[in-house]
XYZ file of C-alpha atoms in Angstrom:
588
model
C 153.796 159.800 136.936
C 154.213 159.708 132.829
C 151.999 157.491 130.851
C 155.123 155.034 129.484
C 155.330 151.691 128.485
C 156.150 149.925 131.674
C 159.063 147.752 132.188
C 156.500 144.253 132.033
C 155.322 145.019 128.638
C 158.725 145.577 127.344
C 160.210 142.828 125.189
C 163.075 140.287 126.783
C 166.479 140.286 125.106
C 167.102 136.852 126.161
C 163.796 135.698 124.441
C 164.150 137.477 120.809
C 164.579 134.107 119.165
C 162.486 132.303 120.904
C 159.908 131.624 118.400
C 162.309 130.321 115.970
C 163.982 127.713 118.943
C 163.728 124.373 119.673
C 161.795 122.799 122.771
C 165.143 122.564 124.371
C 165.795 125.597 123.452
C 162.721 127.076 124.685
C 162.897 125.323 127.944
C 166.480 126.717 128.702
C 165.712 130.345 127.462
C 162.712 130.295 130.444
C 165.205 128.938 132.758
C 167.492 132.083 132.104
C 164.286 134.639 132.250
C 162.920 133.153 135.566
C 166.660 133.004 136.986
C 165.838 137.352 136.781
C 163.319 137.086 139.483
C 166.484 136.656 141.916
C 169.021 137.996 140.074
C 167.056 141.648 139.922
C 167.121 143.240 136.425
C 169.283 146.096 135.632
C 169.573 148.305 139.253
C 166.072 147.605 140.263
C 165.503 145.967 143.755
C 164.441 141.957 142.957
C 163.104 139.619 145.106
C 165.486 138.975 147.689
C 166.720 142.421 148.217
C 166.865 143.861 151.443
C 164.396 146.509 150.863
C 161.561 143.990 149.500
C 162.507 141.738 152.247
C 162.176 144.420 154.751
C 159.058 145.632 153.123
C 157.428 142.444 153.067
C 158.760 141.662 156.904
C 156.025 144.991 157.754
C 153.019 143.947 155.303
C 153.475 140.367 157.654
C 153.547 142.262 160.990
C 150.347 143.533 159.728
C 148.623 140.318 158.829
C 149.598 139.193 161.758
C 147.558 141.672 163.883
C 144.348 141.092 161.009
C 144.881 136.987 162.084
C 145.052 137.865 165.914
C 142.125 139.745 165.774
C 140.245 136.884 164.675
C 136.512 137.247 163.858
C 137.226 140.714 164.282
C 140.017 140.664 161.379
C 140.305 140.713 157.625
C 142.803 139.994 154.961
C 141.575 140.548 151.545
C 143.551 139.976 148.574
C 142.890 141.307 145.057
C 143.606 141.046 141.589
C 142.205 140.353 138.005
C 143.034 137.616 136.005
C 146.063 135.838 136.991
C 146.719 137.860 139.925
C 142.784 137.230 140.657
C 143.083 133.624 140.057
C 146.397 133.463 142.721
C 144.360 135.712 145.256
C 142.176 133.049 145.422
C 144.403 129.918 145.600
C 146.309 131.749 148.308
C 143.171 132.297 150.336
C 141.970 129.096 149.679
C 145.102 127.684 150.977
C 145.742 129.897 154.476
C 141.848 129.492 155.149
C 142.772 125.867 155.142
C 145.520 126.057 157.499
C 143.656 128.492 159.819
C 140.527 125.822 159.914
C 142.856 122.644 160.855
C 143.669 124.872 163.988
C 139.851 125.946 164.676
C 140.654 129.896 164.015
C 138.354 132.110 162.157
C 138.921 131.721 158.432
C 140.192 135.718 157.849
C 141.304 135.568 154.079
C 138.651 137.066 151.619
C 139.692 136.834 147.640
C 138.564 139.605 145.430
C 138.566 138.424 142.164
C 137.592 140.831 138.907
C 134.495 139.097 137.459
C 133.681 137.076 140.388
C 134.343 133.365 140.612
C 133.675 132.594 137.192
C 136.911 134.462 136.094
C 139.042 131.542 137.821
C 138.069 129.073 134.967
C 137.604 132.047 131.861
C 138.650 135.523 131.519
C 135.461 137.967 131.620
C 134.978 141.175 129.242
C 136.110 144.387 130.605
C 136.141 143.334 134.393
C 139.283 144.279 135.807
C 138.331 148.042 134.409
C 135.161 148.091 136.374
C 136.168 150.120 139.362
C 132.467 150.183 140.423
C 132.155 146.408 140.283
C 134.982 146.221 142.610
C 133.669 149.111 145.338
C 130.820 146.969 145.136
C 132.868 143.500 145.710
C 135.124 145.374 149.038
C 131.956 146.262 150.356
C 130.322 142.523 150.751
C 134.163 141.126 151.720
C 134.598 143.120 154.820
C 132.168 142.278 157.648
C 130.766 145.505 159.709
C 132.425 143.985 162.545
C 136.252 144.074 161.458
C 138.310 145.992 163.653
C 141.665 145.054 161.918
C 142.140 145.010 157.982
C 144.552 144.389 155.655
C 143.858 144.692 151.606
C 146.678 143.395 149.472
C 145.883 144.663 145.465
C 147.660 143.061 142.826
C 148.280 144.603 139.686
C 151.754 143.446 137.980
C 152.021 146.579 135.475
C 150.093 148.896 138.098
C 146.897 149.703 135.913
C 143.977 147.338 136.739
C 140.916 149.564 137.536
C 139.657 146.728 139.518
C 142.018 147.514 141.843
C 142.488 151.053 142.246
C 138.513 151.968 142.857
C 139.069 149.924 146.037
C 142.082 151.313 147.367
C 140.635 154.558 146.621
C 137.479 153.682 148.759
C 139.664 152.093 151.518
C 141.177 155.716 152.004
C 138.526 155.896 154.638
C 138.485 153.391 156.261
C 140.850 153.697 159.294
C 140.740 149.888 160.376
C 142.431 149.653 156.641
C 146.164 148.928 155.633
C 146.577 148.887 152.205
C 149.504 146.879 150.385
C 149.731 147.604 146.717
C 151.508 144.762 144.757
C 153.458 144.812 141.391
C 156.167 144.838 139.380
C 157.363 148.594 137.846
C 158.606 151.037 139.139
C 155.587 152.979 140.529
C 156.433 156.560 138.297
C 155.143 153.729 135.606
C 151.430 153.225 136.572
C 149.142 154.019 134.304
C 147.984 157.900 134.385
C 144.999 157.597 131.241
C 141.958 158.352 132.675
C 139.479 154.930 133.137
C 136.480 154.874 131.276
C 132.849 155.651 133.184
C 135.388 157.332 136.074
C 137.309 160.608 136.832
C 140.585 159.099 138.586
C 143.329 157.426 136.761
C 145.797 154.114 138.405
C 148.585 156.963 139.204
C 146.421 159.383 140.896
C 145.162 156.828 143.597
C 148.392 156.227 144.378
C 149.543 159.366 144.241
C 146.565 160.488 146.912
C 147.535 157.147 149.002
C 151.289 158.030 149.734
C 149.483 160.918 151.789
C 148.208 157.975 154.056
C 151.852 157.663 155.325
C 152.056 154.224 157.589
C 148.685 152.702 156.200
C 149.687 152.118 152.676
C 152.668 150.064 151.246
C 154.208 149.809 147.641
C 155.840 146.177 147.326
C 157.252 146.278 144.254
C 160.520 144.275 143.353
C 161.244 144.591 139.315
C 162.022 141.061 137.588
C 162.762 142.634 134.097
C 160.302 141.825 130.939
C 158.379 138.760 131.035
C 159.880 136.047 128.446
C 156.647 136.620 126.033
C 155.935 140.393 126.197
C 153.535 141.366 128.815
C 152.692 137.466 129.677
C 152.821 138.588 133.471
C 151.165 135.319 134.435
C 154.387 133.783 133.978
C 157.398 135.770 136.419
C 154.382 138.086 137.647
C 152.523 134.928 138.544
C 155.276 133.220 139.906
C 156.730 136.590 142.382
C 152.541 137.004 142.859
C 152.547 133.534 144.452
C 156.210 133.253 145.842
C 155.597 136.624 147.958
C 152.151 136.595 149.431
C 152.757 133.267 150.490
C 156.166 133.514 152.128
C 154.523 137.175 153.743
C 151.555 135.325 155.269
C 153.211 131.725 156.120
C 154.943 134.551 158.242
C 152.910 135.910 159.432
C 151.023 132.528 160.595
C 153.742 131.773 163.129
C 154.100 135.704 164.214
C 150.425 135.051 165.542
C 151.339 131.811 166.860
C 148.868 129.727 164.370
C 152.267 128.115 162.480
C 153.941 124.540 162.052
C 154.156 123.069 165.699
C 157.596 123.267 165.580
C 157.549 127.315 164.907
C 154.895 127.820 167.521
C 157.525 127.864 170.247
C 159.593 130.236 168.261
C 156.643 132.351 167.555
C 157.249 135.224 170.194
C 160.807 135.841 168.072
C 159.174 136.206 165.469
C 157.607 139.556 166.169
C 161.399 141.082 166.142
C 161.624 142.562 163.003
C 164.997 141.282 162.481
C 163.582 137.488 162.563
C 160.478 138.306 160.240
C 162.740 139.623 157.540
C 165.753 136.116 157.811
C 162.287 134.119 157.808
C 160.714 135.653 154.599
C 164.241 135.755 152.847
C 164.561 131.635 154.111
C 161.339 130.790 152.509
C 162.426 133.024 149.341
C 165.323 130.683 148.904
C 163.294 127.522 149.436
C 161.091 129.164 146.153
C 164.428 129.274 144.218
C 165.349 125.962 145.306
C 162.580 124.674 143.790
C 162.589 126.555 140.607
C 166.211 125.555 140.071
C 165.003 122.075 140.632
C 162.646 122.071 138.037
C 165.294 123.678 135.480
C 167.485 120.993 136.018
C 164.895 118.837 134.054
C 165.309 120.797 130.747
C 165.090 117.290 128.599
C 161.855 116.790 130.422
C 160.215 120.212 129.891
C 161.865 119.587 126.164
C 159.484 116.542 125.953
C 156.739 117.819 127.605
C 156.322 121.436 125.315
C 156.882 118.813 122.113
C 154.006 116.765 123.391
C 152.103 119.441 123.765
C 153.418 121.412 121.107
C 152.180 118.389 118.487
C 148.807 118.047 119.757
C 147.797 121.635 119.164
C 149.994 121.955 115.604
C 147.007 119.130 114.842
C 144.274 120.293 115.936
C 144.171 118.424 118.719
C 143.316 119.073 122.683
C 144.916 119.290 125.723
C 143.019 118.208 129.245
C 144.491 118.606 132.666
C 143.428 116.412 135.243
C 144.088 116.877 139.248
C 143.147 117.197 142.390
C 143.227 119.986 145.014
C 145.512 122.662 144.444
C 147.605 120.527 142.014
C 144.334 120.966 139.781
C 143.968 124.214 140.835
C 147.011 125.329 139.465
C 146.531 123.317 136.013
C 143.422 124.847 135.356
C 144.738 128.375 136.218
C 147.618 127.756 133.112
C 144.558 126.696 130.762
C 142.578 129.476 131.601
C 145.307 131.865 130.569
C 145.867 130.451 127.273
C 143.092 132.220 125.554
C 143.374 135.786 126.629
C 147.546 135.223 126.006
C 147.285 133.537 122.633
C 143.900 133.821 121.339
C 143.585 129.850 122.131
C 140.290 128.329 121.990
C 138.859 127.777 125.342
C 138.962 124.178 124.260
C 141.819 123.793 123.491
C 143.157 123.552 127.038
C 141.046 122.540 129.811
C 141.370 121.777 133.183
C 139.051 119.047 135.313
C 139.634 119.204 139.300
C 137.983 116.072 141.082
C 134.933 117.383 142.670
C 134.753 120.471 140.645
C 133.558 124.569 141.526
C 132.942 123.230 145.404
C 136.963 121.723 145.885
C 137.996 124.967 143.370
C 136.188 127.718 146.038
C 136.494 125.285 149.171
C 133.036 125.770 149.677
C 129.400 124.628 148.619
C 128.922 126.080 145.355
C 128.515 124.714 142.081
C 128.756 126.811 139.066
C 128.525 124.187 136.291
C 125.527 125.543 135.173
C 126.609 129.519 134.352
C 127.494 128.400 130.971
C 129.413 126.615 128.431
C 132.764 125.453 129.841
C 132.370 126.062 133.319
C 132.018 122.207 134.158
C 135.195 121.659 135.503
C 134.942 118.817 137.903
C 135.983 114.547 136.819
C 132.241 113.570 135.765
C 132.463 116.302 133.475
C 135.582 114.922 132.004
C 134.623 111.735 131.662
C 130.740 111.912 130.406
C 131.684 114.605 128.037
C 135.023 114.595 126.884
C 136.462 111.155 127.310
C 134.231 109.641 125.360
C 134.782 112.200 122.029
C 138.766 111.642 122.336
C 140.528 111.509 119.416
C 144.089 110.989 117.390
C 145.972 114.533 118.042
C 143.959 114.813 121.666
C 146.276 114.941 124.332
C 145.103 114.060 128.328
C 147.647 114.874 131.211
C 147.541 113.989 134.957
C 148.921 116.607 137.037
C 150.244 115.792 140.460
C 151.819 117.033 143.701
C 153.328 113.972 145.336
C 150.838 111.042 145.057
C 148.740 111.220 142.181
C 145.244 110.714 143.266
C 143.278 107.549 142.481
C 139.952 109.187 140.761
C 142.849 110.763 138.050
C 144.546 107.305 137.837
C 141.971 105.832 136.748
C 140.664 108.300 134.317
C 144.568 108.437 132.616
C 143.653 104.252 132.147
C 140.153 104.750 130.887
C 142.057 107.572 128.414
C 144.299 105.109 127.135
C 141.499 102.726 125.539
C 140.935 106.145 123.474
C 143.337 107.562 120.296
C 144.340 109.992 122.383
C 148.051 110.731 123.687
C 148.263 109.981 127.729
C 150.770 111.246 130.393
C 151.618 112.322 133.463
C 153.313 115.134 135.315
C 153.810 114.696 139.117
C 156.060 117.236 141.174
C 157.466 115.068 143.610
C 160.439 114.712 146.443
C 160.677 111.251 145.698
C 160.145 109.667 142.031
C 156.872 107.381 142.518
C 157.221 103.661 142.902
C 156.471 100.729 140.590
C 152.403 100.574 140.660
C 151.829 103.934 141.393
C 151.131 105.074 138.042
C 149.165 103.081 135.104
C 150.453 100.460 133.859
C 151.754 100.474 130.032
C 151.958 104.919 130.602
C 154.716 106.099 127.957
C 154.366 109.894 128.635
C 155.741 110.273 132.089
C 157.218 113.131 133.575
C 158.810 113.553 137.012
C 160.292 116.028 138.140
C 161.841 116.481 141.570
C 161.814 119.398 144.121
C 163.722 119.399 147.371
C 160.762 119.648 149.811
C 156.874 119.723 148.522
C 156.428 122.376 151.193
C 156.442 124.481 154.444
C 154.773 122.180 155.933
C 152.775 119.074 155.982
C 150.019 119.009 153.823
C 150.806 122.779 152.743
C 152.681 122.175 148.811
C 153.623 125.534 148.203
C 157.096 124.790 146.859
C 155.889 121.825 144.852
C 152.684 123.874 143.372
C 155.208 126.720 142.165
C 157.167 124.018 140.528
C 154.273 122.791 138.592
C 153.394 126.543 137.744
C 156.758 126.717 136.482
C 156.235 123.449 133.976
C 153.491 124.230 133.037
C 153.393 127.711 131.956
C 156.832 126.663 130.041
C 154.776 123.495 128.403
C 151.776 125.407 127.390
C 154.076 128.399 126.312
C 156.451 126.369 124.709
C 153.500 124.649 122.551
C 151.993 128.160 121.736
C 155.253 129.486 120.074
C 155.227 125.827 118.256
C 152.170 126.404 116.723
C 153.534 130.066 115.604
C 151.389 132.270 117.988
C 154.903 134.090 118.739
C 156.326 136.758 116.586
C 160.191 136.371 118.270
C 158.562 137.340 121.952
C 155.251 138.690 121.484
C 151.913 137.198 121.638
C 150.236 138.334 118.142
C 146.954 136.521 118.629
C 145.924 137.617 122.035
C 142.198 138.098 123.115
C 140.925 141.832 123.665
C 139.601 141.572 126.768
C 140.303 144.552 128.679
C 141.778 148.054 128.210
C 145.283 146.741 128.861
C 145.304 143.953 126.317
C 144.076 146.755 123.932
C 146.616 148.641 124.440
C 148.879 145.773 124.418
C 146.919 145.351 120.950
C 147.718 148.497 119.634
C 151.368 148.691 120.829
C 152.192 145.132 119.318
C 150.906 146.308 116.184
C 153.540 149.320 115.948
C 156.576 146.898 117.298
C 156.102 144.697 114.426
C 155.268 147.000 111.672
C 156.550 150.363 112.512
C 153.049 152.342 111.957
C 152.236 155.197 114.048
C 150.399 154.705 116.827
C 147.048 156.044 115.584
C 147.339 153.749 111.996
C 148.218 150.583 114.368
C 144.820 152.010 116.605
C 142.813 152.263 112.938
C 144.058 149.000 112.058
C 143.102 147.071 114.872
C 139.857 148.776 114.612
C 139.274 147.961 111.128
C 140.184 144.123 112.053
C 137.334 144.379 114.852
C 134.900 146.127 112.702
C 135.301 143.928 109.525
C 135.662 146.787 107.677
C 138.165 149.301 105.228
C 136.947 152.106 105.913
C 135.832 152.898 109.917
C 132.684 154.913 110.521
C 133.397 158.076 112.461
C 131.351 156.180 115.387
C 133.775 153.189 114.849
C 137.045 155.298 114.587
C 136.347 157.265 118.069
C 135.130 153.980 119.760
C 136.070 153.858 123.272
C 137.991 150.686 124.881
C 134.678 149.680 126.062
C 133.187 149.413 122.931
C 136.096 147.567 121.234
C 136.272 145.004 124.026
C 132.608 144.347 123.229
C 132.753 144.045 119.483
C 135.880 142.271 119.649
C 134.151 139.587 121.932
C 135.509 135.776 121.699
C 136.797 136.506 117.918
C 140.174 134.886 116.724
C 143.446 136.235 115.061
C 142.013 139.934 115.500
C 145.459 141.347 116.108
C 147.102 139.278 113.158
C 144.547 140.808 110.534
C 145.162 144.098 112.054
C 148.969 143.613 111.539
C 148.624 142.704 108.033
C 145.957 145.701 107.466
C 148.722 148.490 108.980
C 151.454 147.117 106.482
C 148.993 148.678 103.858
C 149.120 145.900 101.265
C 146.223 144.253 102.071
C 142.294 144.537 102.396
C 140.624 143.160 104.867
C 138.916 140.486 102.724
C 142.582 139.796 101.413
C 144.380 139.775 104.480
C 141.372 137.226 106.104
C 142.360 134.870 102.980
C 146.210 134.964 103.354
C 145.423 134.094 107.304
C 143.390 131.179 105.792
C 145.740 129.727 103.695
C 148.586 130.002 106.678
C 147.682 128.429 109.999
C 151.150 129.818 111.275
C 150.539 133.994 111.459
C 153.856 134.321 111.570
C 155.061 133.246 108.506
C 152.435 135.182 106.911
C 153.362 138.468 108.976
C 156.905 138.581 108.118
C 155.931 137.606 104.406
C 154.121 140.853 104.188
C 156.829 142.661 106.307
C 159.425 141.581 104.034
C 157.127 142.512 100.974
C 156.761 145.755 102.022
C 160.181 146.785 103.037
C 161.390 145.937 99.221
């Protein structure tokens, strides 16, 4: 397996202009780049293919003996960032269903920094393979007879996630299901820091396992904004776990009333695999639904688009998973486009104890991790300002306690709206009165069944990522389809770093690494210490710092110093027109 740039960090075709399009425009260039996750991209299996299906039809057959089993089973799923923040929604919500029919709660989230990464991306996490040993180890009770681990990694390199398949090797009771989106010859073969195994050779000593390990890997093509993967990665993360273990429900008998009379059937292969590829359509259904609405994603990524140009800042509100999902989108922002963890934040009702389903309140682990309504409105609502802009997220009904914090909002300066996902648009009175920012938009069912809003959640996934996308390239944190101002949090988003860097100026690859090393360091001329530093290092000196990766752009052109290249970034708030200023300077 050769260390390449996999297919997920590659740029889109269909998205080279995007940061010089319109809203509409923007809106209808994501519809065409999500269309891929169905469509497949180039010969690569996609999501509805018959190997995936059949694939996925297996990795169900074995959940289903894990929920059988009961107390004595385990599902854990695993990931870091979004993958890490969807492991947990998707537990969150099949612990839920398993409860309403008094069965042991089986589904265990891993999630790469613990639960404080589900509201803001923590240094160097998902390359802790030690950490995560150390997480497996407290998921799985002694007593588990039947387990199934399901690691998600959409490019195939979080370290998170290969030091516990690597320690699940022996353990017998184990399946293992590894999740992503490249071709597997493209996981990542560089050796992880403070280990002696790389991403590749894990998998390469798991195919020995034969029958207990799984690759599920359908290829959707590049993400619209290079690497982004919590956009089609999120959205394939989300669509296929929860399609696989909806199956699974009613192959253990634990489904919909009406599919528990079915449920023997469903252990025929044959009738896992038309069930998975039914509820796979119902996803696309819904996506195509929201796509029809391109006027109303226009307005929406203006909206938001014009609050951030300002200065301004965007709060979700919600409730349950509708929340959820909103405050998964803001916390995504930052690492994607170097956004300030203010300017997008997400309040859920009742806060850390409806976000974990579960008695625990983390308010107090540091600045921004109040999430829940009081915060919003002793804190935040009372500071709102011209250029502020507050947003109700819903799934169906919007919920009272957000109602009437949208009303109390619209005494302020700030803008107000609403987005509800809905089958039906909401009636007269169901909304504030004198509300001028409202956006419905209608999916053909809100889910698999009652109470369970899968479909409707992915379609408010879908708006929002495009919104709070759509706003970032607005405010000029695009260069055509790459992020140019993302955070350094890990070893992948330095590497990201250091390939951007080359894309857009044509260094070499070890003047792009000096450059973005030089922009971290504050400095001309790197120490030898400074030069050699190790991923570790830079992810720690690079800490919560802004526009590191446009100063190191404008420092590989070679025109500029670093004092100089700081001031032109000053007198430009959009890095792009400063980067291709430079560019075209230095091409003459």
């Amino acid at each position: 397996m050769s260390e390449i740039l996999p297919i997920t960090e590659w740029g889109n075709e269909l998205t080279e202009d995007l940061d010089i399009s319109e809203p509409l425009g923007i809106a209808r260039i994501l519809r065409q780049v999500d269309e891929q996750l169905f469509t497949g991209w180039q010969s690569y299996d996609a999501l509805l293919d018959t190997p995936v299906i059949e694939r996925a039809a297996q990795i169900a057959h074995n959940a289903a003996l894990a929920m059988r089993a009961g107390e004595d089973g385990a599902i854990l799923i695993a990931g870091a960032g979004t993958s890490g923040r969807l492991a947990s929604l998707v537990c969150r919500q099949f612990n839920r269903l398993l409860r309403a029919s008094h069965l042991p709660e089986v589904f265990r989230p891993l999630v790469a920094g613990g639960p404080l990464a589900l509201v803001r991306a923590q240094e160097g996490a998902e390359d802790d393979p030690t950490a995560a040993v150390e997480d497996l180890q407290k998921a799985i009770p002694e007593s588990s007879k039947q387990v199934l681990y399901v690691g998600i990694t959409c490019g195939f390199s979080a370290a998170y996630v290969a030091g516990q398949m690597d320690a699940l090797k022996a353990d017998s009771r184990a399946n293992i299901v590894l999740l992503g989106f490249n071709p597997i010859h493209q996981a990542r073969d560089m050796k992880v820091e403070g280990w002696d195994k790389t991403f590749a050779g894990v998998v390469r000593e798991l195919t020995k396992e034969g029958d207990r390990f799984d690759i599920l890997n359908p290829v959707y093509g590049p993400e619209a904004v290079m690497g982004s993967t919590r956009m089609k990665g999120g959205s394939a993360t989300k669509m296929l776990l929860e399609a696989i273990f909806y199956t699974a429900l009613e192959m253990a008998g634990h489904g919909a009333p009406e599919a528990k009379a079915g449920s023997a059937k469903m252990d025929e292969p044959a009738s896992a695999r038309r069930r998975i590829r039914e509820l796979l359509r119902r996803y696309r259904s819904a996506i195509q639904a929201i796509y029809e609405k391109t006027d109303v994603l226009a307005e929406m990524i203006k909206l938001a688009g014009a609050a951030l140009r300002s200065g301004g800042q965007i709060s979700y509100i919600g409730r349950d998973t509708a929340g959820i999902v909103a405050m998964i989108d803001a916390a995504e922002c930052p690492p994607t486009f170097g956004a300030g963890y203010d300017d997008l934040r997400g309040y859920i009702r009742s806060g850390w104890p409806e976000l974990l389903d579960e008695e625990r309140d983390l308010a107090s682990s540091g600045s921004g991790y109040a999430i829940d309504h009081e915060t919003f409105e002793k804190s935040k609502l009372p500071d709102l300002a011209k250029g502020d802009l507050v947003l109700g997220v819903a799934v169906g009904e919007i919920g009272p306690n957000t109602r009437r914090l949208l009303e109390e909002a619209q005494k302020t300066k700030a803008t107000v709206g609403v987005i509800t996902v809905c089958t039906v648009p909401p009636k007269s009175g169901d909304l504030p009165e004198g509300l001028e920012n409202i956006f419905i938009l209608e999916v053909p069912s809100l889910g698999f069944q009652p109470g369970f809003f899968n479909e409707a959640e992915l379609g408010l996934k879908i708006a929002l990522n495009a919104m709070s996308t759509g706003a970032h390239v607005l405010t000029g944190k695009v260069f055509h389809n790459q992020m140019i101002d993302l955070r350094i949090s890990n070893t992948k988003l330095y590497l990201r770093a250091i390939e951007t860097i080359q894309t857009i100026t044509g260094a070499e690859k070890d003047d792009a690494r000096r450059a973005l090393h030089r922009a971290i360091f504050k400095t001309d001329s790197l120490t030898t210490e400074e030069d050699e530093a190790p991923p570790s290092a830079i992810i720690k000196a690079a800490g919560e710092r802004l526009r590191i990766v446009p100063m190191a752009i404008l420092l590989a052109t070679g025109q500029q110093t670093y004092e100089s290249a700081g001031e032109l970034l000053a007198q430009d708030p959009v890095v792009r027109r400063v980067i291709e200023s430079q560019i075209e300077e230095d091409s003459e």
